[in-house]
Coordinates of C-alpha atoms and ligand atoms in Angstrom, one line a residue:
X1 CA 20.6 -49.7 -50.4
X2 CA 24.3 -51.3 -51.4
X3 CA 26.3 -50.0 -53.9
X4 CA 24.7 -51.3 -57.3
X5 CA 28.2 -53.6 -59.2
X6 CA 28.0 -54.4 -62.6
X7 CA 29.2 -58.2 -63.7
X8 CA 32.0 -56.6 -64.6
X9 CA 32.7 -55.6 -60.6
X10 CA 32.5 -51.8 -61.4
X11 CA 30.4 -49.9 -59.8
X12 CA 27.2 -48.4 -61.8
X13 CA 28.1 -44.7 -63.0
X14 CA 26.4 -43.8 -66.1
X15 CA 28.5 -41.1 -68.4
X16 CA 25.8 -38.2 -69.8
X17 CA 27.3 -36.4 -72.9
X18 CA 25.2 -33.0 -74.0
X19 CA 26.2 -31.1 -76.6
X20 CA 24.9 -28.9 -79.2
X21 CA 25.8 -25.7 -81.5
X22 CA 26.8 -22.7 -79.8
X23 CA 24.0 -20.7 -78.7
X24 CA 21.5 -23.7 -78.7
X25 CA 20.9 -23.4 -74.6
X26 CA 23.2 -26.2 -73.8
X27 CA 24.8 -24.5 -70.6
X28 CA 22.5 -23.1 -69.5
X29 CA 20.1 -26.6 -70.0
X30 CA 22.9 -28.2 -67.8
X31 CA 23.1 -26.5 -65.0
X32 CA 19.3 -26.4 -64.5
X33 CA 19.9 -29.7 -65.1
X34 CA 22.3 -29.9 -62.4
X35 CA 20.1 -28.2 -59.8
X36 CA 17.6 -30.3 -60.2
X37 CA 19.5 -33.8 -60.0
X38 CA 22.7 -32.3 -57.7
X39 CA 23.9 -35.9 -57.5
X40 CA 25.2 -35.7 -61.6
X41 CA 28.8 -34.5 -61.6
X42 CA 29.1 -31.8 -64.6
X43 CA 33.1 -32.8 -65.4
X44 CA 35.2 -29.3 -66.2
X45 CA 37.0 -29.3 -69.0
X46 CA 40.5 -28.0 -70.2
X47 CA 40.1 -25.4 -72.5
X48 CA 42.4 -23.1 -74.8
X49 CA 39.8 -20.2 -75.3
X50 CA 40.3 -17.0 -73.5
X51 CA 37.6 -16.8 -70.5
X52 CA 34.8 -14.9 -71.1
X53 CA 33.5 -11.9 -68.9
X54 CA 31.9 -13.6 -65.3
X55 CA 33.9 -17.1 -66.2
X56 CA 36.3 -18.4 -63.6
X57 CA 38.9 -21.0 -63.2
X58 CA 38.1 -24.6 -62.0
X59 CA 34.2 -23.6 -62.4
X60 CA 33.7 -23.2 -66.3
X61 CA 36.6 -24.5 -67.3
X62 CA 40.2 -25.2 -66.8
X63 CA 41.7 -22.3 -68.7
X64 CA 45.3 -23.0 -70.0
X65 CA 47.8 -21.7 -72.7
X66 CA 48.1 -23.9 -76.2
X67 CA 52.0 -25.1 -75.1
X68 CA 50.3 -26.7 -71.7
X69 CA 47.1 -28.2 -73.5
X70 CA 49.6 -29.9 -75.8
X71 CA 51.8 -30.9 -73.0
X72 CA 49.1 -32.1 -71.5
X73 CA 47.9 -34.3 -74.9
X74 CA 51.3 -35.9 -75.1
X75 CA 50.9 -37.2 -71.3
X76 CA 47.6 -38.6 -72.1
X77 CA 45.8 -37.0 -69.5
X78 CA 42.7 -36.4 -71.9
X79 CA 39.6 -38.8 -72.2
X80 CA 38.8 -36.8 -75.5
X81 CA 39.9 -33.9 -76.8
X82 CA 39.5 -31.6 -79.7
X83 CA 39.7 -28.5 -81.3
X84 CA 36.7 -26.4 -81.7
X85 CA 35.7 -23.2 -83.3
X86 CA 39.7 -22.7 -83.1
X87 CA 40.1 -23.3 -79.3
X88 CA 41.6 -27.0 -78.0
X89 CA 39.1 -28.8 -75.6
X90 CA 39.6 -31.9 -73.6
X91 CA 38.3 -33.8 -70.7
X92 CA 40.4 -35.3 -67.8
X93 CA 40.5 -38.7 -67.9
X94 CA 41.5 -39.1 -64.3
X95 CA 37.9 -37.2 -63.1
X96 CA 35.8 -38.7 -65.2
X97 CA 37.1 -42.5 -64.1
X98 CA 37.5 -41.5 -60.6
X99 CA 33.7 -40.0 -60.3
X100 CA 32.2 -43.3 -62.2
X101 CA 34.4 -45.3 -60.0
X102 CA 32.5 -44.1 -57.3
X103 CA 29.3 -45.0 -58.2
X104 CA 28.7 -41.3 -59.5
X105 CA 27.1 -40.4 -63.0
X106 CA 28.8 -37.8 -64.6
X107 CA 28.1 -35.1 -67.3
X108 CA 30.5 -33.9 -70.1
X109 CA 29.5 -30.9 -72.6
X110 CA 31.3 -31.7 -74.6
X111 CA 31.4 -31.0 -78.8
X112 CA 30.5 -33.8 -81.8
X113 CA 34.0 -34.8 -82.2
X114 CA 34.7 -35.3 -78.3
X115 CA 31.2 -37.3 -78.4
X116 CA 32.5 -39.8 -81.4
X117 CA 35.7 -40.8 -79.2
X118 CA 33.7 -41.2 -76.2
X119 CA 31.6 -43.6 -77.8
X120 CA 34.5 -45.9 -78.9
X121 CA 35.9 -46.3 -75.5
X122 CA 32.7 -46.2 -73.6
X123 CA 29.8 -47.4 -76.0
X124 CA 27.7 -47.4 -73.0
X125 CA 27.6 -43.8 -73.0
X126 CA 24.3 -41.9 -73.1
X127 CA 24.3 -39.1 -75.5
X128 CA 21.6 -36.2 -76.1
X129 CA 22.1 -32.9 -79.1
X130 CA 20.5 -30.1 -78.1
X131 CA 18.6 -28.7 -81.6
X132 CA 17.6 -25.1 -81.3
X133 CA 14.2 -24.6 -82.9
X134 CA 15.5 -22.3 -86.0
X135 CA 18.3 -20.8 -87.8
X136 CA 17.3 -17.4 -86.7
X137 CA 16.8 -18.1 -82.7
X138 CA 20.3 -19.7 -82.7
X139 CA 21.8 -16.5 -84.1
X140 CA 19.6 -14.1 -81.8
X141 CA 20.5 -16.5 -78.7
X142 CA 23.8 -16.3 -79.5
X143 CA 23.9 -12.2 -80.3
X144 CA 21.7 -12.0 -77.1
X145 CA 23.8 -13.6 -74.7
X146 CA 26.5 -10.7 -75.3
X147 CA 29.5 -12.8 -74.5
X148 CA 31.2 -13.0 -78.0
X149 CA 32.9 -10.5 -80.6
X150 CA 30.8 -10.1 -84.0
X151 CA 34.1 -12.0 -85.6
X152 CA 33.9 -15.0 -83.0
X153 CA 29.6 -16.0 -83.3
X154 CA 30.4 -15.4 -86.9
X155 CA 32.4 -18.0 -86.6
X156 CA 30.1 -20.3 -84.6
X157 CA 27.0 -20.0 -86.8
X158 CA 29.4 -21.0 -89.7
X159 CA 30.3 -24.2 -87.6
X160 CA 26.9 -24.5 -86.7
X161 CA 25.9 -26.8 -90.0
X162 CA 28.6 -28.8 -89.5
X163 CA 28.0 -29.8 -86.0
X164 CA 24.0 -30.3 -86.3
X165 CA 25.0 -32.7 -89.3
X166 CA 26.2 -35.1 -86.3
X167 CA 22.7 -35.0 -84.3
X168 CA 22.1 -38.3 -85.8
X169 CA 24.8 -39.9 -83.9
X170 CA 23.4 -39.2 -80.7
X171 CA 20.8 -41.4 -78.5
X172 CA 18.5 -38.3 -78.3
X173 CA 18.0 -35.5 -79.8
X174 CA 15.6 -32.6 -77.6
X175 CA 14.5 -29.2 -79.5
X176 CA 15.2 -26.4 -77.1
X177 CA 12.5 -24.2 -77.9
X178 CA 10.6 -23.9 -74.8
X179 CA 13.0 -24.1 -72.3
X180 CA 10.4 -25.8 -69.5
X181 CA 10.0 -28.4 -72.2
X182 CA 13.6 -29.0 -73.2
X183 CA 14.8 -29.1 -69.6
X184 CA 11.8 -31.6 -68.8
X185 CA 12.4 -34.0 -71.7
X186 CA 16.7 -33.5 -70.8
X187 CA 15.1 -34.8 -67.1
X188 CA 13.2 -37.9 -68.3
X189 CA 16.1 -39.0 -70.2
X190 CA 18.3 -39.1 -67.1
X191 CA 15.6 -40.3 -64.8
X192 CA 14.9 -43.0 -67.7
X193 CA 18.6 -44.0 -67.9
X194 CA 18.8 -44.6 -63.8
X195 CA 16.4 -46.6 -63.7
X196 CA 17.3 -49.2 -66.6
X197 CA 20.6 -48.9 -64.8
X198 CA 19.7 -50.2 -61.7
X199 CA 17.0 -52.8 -63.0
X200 CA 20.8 -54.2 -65.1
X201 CA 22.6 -53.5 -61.7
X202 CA 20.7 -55.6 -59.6
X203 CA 20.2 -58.1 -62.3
X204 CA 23.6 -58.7 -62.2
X205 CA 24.3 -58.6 -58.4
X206 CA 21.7 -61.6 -58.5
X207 CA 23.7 -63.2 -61.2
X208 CA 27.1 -62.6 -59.1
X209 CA 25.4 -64.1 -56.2
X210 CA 24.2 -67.0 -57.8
X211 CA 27.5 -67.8 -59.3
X212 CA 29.1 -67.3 -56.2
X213 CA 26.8 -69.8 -54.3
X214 CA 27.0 -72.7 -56.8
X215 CA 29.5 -75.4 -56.2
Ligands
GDP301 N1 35.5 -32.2 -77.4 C1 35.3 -31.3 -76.4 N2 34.5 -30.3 -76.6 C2 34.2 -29.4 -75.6 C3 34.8 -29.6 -74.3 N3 34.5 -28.6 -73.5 C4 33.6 -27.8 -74.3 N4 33.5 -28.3 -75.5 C5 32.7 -27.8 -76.6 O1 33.3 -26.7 -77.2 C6 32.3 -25.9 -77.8 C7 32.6 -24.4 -77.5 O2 32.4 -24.3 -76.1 P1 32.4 -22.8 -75.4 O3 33.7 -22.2 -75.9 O4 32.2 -22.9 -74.0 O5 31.3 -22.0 -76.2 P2 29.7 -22.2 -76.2 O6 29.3 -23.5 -76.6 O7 29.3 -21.1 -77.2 O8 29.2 -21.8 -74.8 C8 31.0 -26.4 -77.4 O9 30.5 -27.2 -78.4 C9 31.4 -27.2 -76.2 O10 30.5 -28.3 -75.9 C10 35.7 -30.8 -74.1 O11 36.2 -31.0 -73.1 N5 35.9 -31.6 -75.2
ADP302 N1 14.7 -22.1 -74.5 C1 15.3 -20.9 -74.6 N2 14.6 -19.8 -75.0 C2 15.2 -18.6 -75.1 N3 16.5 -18.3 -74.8 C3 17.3 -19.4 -74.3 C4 16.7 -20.7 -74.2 N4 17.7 -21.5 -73.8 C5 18.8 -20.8 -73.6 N5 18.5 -19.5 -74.0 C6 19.5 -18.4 -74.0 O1 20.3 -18.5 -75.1 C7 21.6 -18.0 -74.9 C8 22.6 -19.2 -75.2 O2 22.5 -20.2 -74.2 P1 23.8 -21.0 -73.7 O3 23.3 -21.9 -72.7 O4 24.9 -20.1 -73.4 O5 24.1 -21.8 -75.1 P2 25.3 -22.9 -75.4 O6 25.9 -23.4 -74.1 O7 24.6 -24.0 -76.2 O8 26.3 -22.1 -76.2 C9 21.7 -17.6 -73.4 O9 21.5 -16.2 -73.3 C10 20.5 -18.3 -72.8 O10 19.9 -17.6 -71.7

């Protein structure tokens, strides 16, 4: 099959944002995600926040000190960026345009905030909020995955209101109660999103070609 091009000559990546409050399942939605379409780039972000137990550089995260994530802001390396739960969090610019560039769709986990910019400079974005079915599950999900002090999912449970206010602003919205059923439904929104791709893809290579023929 060729290389689907859009009419504006670019070639047809589609930018996935997930995000959701800490302890919802997001992660760990994502990368069964990821196993199960390996052709989605998950882009790696640059983040302040010391790395937890298990996390490595380059894989989770980019893990840099606050004077270098600044440096980094003023060069304008960063698609989006923003501080959350205390920490600085950005995406590389360069990655992301390079990957959809290639034809590649590409996944950010990215916060609210990061998800609001996004929108502005690529409106045709596809975003999903991960809702986790109660108050209490978030806080035992987040107590059960053992990777954070009291003080710091104190902190996130706080934030948690504030972020699930935003839900609204994204395309979908999935309840990850039953994880099957969440990663299912994440699935059929990607699967969903290809295919109205390509159906505007080839509509427009048709276009292209018509224009091109006409004298
Ligand atoms: N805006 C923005 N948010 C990010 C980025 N990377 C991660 N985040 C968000 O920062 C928040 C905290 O992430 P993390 O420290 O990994 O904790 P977790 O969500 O509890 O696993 C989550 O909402 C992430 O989605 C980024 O590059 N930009
Ligand atoms: N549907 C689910 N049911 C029960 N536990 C889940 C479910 N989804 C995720 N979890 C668990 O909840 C914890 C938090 O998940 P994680 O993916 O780290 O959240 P987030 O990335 O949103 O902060 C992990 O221990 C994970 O195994």
């Amino acid at each position: 099959m060729s290389t689907p091009i859009s009419t504006e000559g670019t070639i047809c990546g589609t930018l996935f944002i997930v995000a959701a409050p800490s302890g919802a399942g997001k992660s760990t939605l994502v990368n069964a995600l990821l196993e199960r379409e390996p052709a989605i780039s998950l882009s790696v972000s640059h983040t302040t926040r010391p790395p937890r137990p298990g996390e490595q550089y380059g894989r989770h995260y980019y893990f840099v000190e606050r004077g270098e994530f600044e440096r980094e802001v003023g060069e304008g390396i960063f698609l989006e960026h923003a501080e959350v739960h205390g920490n600085f969090y950005g995406t590389s610019r360069k990655t992301v345009q390079d990957l959809l560039g290639q034809g590649r769709d590409v996944l950010l986990e990215i916060d609210w905030q990061g998800a609001a910019q996004i929108r502005r400079t690529k409106p045709d974005c596809v975003s999903v909020f991960i809702l986790p079915p109660s108050r209490t599950e978030l806080e035992r999900r987040l107590r059960g995955r053992g990777s954070d002090s009291a003080e710091v999912i104190e902190r996130r449970l706080r934030n948690s209101r504030g972020e699930i206010a935003h839900a609204h602003e994204f395309d979908y919205i999935i309840v990850n109660d039953r994880f099957e059923d969440a990663l299912d439904g994440l699935q059929a929104i990607v699967q969903a999103v290809r295919l109205r791709t390509a159906l505007q893809c080839q509509r427009h290579e048709a276009l292209i070609r018509e224009l091109l023929a006409g004298g």
